[in-house]
PDB file of C-alpha atoms and ligand atoms in Angstrom:
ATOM      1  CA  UNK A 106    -109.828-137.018 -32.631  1.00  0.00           C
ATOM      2  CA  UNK A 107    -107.894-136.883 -29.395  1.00  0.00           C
ATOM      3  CA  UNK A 108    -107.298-133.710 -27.861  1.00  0.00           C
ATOM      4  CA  UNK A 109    -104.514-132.220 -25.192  1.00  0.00           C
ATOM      5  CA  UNK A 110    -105.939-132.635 -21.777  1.00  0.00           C
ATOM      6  CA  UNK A 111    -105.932-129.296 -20.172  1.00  0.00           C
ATOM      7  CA  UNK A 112    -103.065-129.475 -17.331  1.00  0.00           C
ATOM      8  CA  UNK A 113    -104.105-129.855 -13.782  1.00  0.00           C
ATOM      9  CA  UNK A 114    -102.110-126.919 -12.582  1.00  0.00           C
ATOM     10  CA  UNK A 115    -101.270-123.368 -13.892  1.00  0.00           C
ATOM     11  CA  UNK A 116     -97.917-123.338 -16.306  1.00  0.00           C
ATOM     12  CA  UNK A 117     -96.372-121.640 -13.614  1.00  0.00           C
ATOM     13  CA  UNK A 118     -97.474-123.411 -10.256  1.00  0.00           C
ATOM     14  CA  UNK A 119     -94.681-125.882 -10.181  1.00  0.00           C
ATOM     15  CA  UNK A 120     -91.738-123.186  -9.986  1.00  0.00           C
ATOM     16  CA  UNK A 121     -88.958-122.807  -8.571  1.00  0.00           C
ATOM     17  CA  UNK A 122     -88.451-126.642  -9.242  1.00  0.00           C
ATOM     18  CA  UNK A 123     -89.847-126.939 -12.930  1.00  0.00           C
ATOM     19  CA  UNK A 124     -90.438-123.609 -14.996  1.00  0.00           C
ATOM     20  CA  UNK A 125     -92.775-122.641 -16.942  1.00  0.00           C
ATOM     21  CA  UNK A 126     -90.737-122.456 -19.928  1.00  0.00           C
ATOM     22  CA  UNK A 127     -90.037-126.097 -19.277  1.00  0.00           C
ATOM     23  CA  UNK A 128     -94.265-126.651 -19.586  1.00  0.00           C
ATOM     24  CA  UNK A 129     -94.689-123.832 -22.593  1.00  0.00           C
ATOM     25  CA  UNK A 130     -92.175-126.890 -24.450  1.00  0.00           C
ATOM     26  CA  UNK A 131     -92.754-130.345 -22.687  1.00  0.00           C
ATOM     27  CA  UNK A 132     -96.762-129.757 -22.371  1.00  0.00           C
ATOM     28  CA  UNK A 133     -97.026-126.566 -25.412  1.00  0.00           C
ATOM     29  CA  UNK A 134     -94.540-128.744 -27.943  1.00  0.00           C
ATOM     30  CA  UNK A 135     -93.809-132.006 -26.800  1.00  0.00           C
ATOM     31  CA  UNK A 136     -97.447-133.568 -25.596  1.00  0.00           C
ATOM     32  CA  UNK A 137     -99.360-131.914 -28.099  1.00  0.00           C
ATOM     33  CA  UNK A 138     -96.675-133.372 -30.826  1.00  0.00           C
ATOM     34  CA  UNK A 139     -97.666-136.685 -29.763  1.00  0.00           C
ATOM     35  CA  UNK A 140    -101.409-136.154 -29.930  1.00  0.00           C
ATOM     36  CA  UNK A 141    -100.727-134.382 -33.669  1.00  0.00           C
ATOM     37  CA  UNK A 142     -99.345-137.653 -34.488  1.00  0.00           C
ATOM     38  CA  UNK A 143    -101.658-139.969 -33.216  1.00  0.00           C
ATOM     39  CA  UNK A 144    -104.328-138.271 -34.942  1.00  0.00           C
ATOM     40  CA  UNK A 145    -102.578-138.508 -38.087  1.00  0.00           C
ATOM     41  CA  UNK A 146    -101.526-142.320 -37.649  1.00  0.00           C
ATOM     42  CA  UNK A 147    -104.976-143.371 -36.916  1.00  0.00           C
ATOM     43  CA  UNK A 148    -107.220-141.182 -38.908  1.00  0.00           C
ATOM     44  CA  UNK A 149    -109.164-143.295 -41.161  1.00  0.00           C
ATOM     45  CA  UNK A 150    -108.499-146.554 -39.495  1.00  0.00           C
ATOM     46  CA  UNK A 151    -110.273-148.801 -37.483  1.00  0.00           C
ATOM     47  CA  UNK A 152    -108.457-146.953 -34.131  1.00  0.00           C
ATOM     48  CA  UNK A 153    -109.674-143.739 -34.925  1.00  0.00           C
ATOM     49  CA  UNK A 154    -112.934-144.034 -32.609  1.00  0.00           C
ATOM     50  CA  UNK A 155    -111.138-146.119 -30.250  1.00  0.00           C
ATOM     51  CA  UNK A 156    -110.375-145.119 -26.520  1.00  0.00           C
ATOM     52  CA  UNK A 157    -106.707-143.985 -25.799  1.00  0.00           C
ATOM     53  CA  UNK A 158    -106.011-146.590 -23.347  1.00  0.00           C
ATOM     54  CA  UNK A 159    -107.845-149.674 -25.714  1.00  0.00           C
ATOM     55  CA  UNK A 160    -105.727-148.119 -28.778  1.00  0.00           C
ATOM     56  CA  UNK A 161    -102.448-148.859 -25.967  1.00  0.00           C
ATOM     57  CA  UNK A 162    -103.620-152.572 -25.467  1.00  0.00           C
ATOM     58  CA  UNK A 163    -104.543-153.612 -29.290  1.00  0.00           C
ATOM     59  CA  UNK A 164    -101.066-151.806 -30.076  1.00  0.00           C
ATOM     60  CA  UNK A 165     -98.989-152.963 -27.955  1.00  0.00           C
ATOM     61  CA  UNK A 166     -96.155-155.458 -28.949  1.00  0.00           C
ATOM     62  CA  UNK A 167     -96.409-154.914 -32.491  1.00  0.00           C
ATOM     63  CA  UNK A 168     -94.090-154.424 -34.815  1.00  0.00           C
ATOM     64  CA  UNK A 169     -96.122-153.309 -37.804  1.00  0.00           C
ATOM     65  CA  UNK A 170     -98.251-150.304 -34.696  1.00  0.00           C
ATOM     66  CA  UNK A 171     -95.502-149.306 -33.261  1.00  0.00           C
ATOM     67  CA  UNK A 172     -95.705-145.338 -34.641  1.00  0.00           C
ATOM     68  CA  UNK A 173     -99.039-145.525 -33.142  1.00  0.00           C
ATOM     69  CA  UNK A 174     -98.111-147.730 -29.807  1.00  0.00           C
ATOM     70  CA  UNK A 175     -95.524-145.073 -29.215  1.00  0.00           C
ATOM     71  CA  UNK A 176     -97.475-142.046 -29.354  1.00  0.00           C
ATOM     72  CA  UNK A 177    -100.805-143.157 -27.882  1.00  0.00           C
ATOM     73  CA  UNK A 178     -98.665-144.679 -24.961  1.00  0.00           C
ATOM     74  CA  UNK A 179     -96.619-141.139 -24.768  1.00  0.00           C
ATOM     75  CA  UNK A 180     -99.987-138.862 -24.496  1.00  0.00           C
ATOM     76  CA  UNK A 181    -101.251-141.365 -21.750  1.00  0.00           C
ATOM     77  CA  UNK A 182     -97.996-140.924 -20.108  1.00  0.00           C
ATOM     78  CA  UNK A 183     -97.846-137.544 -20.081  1.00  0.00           C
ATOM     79  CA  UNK A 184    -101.432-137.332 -19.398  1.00  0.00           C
ATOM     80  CA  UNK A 185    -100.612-139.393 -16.352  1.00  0.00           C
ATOM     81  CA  UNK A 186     -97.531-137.522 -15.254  1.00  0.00           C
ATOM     82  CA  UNK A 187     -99.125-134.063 -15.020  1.00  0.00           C
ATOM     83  CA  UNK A 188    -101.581-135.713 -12.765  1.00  0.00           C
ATOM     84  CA  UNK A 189     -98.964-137.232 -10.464  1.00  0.00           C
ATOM     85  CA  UNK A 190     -98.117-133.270  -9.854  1.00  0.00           C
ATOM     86  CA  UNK A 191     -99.255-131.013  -7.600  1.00  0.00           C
ATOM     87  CA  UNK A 192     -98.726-126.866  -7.058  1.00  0.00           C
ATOM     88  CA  UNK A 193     -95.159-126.016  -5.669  1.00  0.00           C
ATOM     89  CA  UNK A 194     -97.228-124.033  -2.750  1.00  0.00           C
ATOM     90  CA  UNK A 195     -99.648-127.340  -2.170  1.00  0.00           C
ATOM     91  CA  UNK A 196     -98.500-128.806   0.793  1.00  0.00           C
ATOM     92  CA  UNK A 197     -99.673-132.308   1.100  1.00  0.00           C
ATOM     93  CA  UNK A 198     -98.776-135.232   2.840  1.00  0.00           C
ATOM     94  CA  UNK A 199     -99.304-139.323   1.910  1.00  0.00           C
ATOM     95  CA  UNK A 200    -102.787-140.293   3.684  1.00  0.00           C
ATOM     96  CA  UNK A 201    -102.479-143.232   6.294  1.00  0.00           C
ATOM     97  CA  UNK A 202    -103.585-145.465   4.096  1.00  0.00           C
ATOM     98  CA  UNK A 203    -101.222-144.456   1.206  1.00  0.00           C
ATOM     99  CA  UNK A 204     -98.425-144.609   3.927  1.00  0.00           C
ATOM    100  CA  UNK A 205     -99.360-148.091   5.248  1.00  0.00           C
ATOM    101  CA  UNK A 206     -98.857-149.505   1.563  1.00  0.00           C
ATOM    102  CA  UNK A 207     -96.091-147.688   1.105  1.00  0.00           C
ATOM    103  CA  UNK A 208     -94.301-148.649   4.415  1.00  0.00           C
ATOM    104  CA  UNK A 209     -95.737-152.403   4.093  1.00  0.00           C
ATOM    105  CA  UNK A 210     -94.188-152.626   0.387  1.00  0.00           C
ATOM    106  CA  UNK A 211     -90.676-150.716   0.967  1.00  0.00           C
ATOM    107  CA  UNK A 212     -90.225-151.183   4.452  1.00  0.00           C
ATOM    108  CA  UNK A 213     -89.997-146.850   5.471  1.00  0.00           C
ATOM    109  CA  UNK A 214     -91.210-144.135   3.636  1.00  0.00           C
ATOM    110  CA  UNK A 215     -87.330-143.011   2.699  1.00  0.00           C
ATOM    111  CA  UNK A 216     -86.848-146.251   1.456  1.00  0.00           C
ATOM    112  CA  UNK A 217     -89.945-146.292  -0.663  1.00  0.00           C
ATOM    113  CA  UNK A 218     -88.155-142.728  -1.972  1.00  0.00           C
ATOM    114  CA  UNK A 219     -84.518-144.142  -2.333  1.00  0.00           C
ATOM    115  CA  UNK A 220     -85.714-146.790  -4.591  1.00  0.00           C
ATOM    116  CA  UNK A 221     -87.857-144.292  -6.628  1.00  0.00           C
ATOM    117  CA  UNK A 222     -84.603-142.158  -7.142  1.00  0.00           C
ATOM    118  CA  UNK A 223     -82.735-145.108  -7.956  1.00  0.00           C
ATOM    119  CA  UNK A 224     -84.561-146.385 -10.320  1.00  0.00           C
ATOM    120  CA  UNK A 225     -85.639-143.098 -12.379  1.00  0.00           C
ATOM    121  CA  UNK A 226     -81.586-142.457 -12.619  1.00  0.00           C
ATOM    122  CA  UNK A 227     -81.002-146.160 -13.528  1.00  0.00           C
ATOM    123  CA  UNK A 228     -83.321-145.817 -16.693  1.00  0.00           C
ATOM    124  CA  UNK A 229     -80.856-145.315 -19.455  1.00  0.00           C
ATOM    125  CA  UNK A 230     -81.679-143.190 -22.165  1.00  0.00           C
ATOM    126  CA  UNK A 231     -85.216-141.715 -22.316  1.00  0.00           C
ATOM    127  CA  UNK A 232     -88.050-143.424 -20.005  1.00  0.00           C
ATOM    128  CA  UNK A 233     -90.580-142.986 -16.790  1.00  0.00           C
ATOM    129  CA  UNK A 234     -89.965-144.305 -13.490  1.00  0.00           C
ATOM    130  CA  UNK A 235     -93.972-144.926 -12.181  1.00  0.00           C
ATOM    131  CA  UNK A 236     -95.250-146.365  -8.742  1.00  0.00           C
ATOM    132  CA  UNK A 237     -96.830-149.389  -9.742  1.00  0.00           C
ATOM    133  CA  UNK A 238     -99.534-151.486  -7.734  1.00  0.00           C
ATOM    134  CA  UNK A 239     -98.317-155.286  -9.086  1.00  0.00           C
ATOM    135  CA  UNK A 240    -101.315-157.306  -7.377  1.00  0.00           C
ATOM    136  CA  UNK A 241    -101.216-156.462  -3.103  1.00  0.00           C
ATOM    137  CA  UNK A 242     -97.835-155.003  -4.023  1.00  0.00           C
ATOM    138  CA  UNK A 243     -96.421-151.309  -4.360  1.00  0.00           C
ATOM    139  CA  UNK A 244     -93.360-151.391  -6.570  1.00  0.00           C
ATOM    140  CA  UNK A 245     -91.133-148.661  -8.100  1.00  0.00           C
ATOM    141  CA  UNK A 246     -90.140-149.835 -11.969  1.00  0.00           C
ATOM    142  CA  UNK A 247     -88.825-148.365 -15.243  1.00  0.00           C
ATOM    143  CA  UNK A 248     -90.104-147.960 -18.425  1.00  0.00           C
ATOM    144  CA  UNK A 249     -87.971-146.931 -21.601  1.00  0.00           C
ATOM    145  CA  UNK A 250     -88.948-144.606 -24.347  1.00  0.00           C
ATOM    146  CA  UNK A 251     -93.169-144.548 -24.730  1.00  0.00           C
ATOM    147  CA  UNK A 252     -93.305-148.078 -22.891  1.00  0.00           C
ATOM    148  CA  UNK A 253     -95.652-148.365 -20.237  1.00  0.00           C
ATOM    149  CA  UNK A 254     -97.199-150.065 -17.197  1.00  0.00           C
ATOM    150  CA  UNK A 255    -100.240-150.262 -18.404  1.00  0.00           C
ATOM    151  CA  UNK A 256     -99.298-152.775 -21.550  1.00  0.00           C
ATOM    152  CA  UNK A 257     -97.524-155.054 -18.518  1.00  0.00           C
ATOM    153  CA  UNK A 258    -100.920-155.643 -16.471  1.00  0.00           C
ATOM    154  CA  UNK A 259     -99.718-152.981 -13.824  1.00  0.00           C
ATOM    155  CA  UNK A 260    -101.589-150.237 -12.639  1.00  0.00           C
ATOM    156  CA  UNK A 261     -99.786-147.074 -12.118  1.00  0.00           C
ATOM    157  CA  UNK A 262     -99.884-145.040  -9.248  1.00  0.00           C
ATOM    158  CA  UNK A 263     -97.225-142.228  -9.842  1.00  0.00           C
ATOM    159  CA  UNK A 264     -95.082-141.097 -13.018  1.00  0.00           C
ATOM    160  CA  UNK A 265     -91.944-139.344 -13.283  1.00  0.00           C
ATOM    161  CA  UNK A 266     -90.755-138.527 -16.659  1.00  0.00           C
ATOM    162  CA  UNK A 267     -87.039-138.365 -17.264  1.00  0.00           C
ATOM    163  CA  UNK A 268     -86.651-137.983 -20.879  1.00  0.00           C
ATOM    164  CA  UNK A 269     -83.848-135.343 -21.038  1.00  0.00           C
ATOM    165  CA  UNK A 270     -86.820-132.657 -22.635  1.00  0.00           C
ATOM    166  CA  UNK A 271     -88.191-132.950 -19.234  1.00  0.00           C
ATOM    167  CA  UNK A 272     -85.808-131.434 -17.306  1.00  0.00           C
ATOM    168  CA  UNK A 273     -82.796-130.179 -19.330  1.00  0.00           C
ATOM    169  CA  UNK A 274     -84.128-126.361 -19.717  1.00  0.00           C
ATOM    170  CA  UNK A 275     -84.253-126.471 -16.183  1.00  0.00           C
ATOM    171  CA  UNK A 276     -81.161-128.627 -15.097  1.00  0.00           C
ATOM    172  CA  UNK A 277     -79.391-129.478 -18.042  1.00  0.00           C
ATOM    173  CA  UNK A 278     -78.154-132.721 -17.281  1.00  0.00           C
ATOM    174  CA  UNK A 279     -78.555-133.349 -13.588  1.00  0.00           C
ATOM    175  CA  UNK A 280     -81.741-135.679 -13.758  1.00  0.00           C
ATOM    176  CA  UNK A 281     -80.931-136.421 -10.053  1.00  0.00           C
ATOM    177  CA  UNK A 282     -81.724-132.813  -9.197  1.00  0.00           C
ATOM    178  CA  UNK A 283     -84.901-132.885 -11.134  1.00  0.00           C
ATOM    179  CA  UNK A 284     -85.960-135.850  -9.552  1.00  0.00           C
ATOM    180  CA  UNK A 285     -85.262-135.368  -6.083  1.00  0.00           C
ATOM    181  CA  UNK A 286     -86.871-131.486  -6.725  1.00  0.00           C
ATOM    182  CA  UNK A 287     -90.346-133.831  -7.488  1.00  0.00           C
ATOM    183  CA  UNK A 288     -90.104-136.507  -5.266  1.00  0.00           C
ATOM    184  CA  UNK A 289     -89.527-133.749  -2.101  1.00  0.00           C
ATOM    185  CA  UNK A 290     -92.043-131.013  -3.182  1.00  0.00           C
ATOM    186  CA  UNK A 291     -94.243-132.016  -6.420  1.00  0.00           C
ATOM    187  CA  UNK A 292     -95.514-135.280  -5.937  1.00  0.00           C
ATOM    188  CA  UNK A 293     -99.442-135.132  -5.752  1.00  0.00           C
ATOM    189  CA  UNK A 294     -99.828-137.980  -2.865  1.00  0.00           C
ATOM    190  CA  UNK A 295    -103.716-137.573  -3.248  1.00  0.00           C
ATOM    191  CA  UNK A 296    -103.536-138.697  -7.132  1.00  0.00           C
ATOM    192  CA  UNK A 297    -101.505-141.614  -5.932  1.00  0.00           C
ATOM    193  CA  UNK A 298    -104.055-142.218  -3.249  1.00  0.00           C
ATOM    194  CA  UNK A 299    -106.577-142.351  -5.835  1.00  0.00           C
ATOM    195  CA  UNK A 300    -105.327-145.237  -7.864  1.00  0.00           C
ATOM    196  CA  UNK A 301    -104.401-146.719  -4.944  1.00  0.00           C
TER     197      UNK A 301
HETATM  198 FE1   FE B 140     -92.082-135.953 -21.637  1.00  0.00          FE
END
């Protein structure tokens, strides 16, 4: 039975940028819609004791799991983009360490942030742009729908969700507001540090 993790932040800690009625839907409605689901999809089968992430592997690629692929892969994302948050009032900057890899793999720090905007606007439709480490190598990819890095071999670093339920309450549909709001002044650089 797979349970909502409880989020790392209060519902209101990431305002002005995202609001609280924003979390009351995408966390309240939308994550815990996804565990609801995989509970039901996997209750009584062989997945039912299995861990969230093994589920992802076994599942991924086929066509006959794909209800369950989807929704196990959407509660790890979400799981893994509330982490990638911190409080509007935390101020934190990259470590040196998190800076040299990010400098070594995108040449500057704004470049490493261009490319991150880029990308998340480039995904069309519903999707994640993450901050991947491929190997020695920080890269900046997309994912579309539930997909995720973790069923390519890639280990993720940071996660920005731009399915439209992520950010229309807030800025209908000007996704590049939403994501420049959290790559300037959400971004929790120790999390990224972490699965560095
Ligand atoms: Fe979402």
């Amino acid at each position: 039975m797979f349970i909502l993790s409880p989020l790392p932040f209060a519902k209101s800690a990431l305002e002005p940028h995202i609001s609280s009625q924003t979390l009351d839907f995408h966390y309240g409605k939308h994550h815990q819609a996804y565990i609801d689901n995989l509970n039901k999809l996997v209750a009584g089968t062989v997945l039912e004791t299995v861990p969230l992430e093994d589920i992802i592997m076994k599942t991924a690629g086929s066509i006959s799991q794909v209800a369950i692929f989807n929704n196990a892969a959407q509660v790890y994302n979400h799981d893994f983009f509330w982490k990638s948050l911190r409080p509007a009032d935390a101020t934190l900057e990259p470590s040196i360490r998190l800076m040299a890899a990010l400098e070594s793999s995108f040449g500057s720090f704004d470049s490493f942030l261009n490319e991150f905007k880029a990308v998340a606007l480039g995904q069309f439709g519903s999707g994640w742009a993450w901050l991947v480490k491929d190997g020695e190598v920080l890269k900046i990819i997309k994912t579309a729908n539930a997909d995720t890095p973790i069923a390519h071999g890639l280990k993720p670093l940071l996660a920005i969700d731009v399915w439209e339920h992520a950010y229309y309450l807030d800025y209908q549909n000007r996704r590049a507001d939403f994501v420049e709001a959290i790559l300037h002044n959400l971004l929790n650089w120790d999390f990224a540090e972490k699965n560095l």
